[in-house]
């Protein structure tokens, strides 16, 4: 059994850190893991995807469209760009962050976040929109959107125990943000948990 | 530059924060993972695994030049250098890096050099000679190829360097093997007395996987060096002929040694045979498992010399062979020769038969396709979404330089389409994208000034501008500058100096006074170097001083001779991390008319248009203030 997660983000949003926390949590849980991503400064503010595969035995650094169990989108446009990675039974967890790329900003300056949300829901009905920025800001750390999304993912997928996620966060993140990151994780978990059952029924 | 004191902040996003040296943050961390006990299983990125391999192989000298996807080996080791008795420093370029490593290895020290594929081209001269001289301590040349390509100018297949340099070349498939192969490379290198090429691709170097750690060895230092001109002086042609014979005799032993190291493997059984290596092995294994194929997978770890014996021992009984490899049909061609020589005829499918593409990286669907299989869930088609190419960062000093150059060209009455801007390798190449849209060429390290010179010599009658970064100038640009000044061409050369090798993740340059490891350096002043070359004009300007930049570009652009402008300002991203951002800007929605001027002029990624108004993404603004210049309604305000 392999669980495939695609993380779509804008470079600098913490998508790679999120992938790394998942990798830590997997190894702490005694599972095999592979993540694949393209690194390098040039990716900053560009489109970034991370492939994460967790299971008893995994091989490949990436997977193909139609294979993802979960799409974790840290930004709406990037989520739309990568929605085809989901398999038919897959679920999209998408932060309501809206950062239109340059061309979209210039050509369609009247586009809004709501339109983007509408579009992604149309493209995939099994989409859960997470008010990630609001939740992160409530905790005083606007950069913790990735951790809110980690919580939402774990609420829906139940891949890891809280304990392992917490240990992984402690290993990967710098100490000064560990506590706020764990809180953000719990916030995201609770938010998604609350709407999960009604939603997936 | 006082970057060092806080150098830990200079990590790229790629770097794993948990690898930071704890004492610098003065906080409690879990035990340092790179130095964890043997038997520990850790998630490590391929390059981190290689860094651990360096310790397990007892390597003492590690040199290299930053280049994606190879940089994290040295970056990771540097984080631990205080606890390790090893030398691990960036070099001025790959060729120097390799020569330093060769010098160490001929004295018996274990050494390694790291580089991206084009870096090996730069280092190829010493590499080929080193094959004739041989080494005493293990010497590993780590080179990372980039099928895709994701971050490299060409889809170079460095496996051919094994053949060209007549050196053993091995290629791992996973982070675990990446680590283990460093140890194997050193063993092989010492057994043969030859440098060994350790070659990876992006999907090995930048993949995180679970890795089981082994024993750390004491680093092996030099043991002295005795004079032996026959071996080390390549001026003697008889000696060279003898050394060539020696080299060939060494190569003949590689396959036998590699068998002991278990580099090649047979996985599974069947009449359908798949020969593969590197990252491609993973797509093959997953497909075989998922579709329950009965296939015999021949995984090659040794790519040069081609493992003839292993192939012949394991290929009999194959009905057909599929070769799954990235980049060139390297295995395919060698396999055909081996089978032909053995009088075997087995149909071979691969790139030359068009079963697999010859460009781009592989994935599972390509392997499925080559096997005539269909993906279970047909994927839906992607939704057409506007591209998001990587822009210059918010507050990037290069944005000032290029916008000022644009302005100066127009003010002087030239068209932007008639003044070629010949670029070089570095972040500033991102100025090729809209809306800055200034770069005309970007080729190879240091090529800007020399190519611009060629353009002028060929008779180009409008001004030509060359743009080169500080680290690129140190790396290979100085020679081009010498050439241009010496031959008296007319060029405007802009040195964009942000004080750091930014694009690959903020590594040190020769201008630093302390390296990442705390080594006290003698800083080499860029200004003094340029002065020594004696260009016809030299001006040093703070890049944030937009008006001054416009003025000097206007003054210089059509003046005769080589005019150098050093446009200097620290990398905005690094500054923000080192010192924090003091002021940020915001858009007053009452005043904003939605004219888009701020965005279409600067292309700053902190500015987005939403609902017909501009918005500055607060935490992304680095406070450079450039956008305020272009708002006709004064709607962009500094925040308190
Ligand atoms: S001041 Fe303007 S141009 Fe500079 S970083 Fe902030 S938003 Fe971008
Ligand atoms: S330039 Fe000024 S008025 Fe025009 S969109 Fe930008 S902030 Fe608004």
Coordinates of N, CA and C and ligand atoms in Angstrom, one line a residue, chain B residues 587 592-598 609 614 630-633 635-636, ligand 2:
Chain B
X587 N -0.3 49.0 -0.5 CA -1.1 49.7 -1.4 C -2.3 50.3 -0.7
X592 N -5.4 53.6 -5.2 CA -5.1 52.7 -6.3 C -6.2 52.8 -7.3
X593 N -5.7 53.0 -8.6 CA -6.7 53.0 -9.7 C -6.7 51.8 -10.5
X594 N -5.8 50.9 -10.1 CA -5.7 49.6 -10.8 C -5.1 49.7 -12.2
X595 N -4.2 50.6 -12.3 CA -3.6 50.8 -13.6 C -2.5 49.8 -14.0
X596 N -2.0 49.0 -13.0 CA -1.1 47.9 -13.1 C 0.4 48.4 -13.3
X597 N 0.6 49.7 -13.3 CA 2.0 50.2 -13.6 C 3.0 49.6 -12.7
X598 N 2.7 49.5 -11.4 CA 3.7 49.0 -10.5 C 4.1 47.6 -10.9
X609 N -2.5 41.5 -8.6 CA -3.7 42.3 -8.9 C -4.8 41.4 -8.4
X614 N -4.2 46.7 -7.0 CA -3.0 46.1 -6.6 C -2.9 45.7 -5.1
X630 N 7.0 54.1 -9.7 CA 6.2 53.9 -11.0 C 4.7 54.1 -10.8
X631 N 4.2 54.3 -9.6 CA 2.8 54.4 -9.4 C 2.4 55.9 -9.7
X632 N 1.6 56.1 -10.7 CA 1.3 57.5 -11.1 C 0.4 58.2 -10.0
X633 N -0.2 57.4 -9.1 CA -1.2 57.9 -8.2 C -0.7 58.0 -6.8
X635 N 0.0 55.7 -4.8 CA -0.9 54.8 -4.0 C -0.1 53.9 -3.1
X636 N 1.2 53.7 -3.4 CA 2.0 52.8 -2.6 C 2.7 53.5 -1.5
Ligands
LIG2 S1 0.7 51.6 -10.0 FE1 -0.4 52.5 -8.3 S2 -2.5 52.8 -9.1 FE2 -1.4 51.5 -10.5 S3 -2.1 49.4 -9.8 FE3 -0.1 49.9 -8.9 S4 -0.7 50.8 -6.9 FE4 -2.5 50.8 -8.1

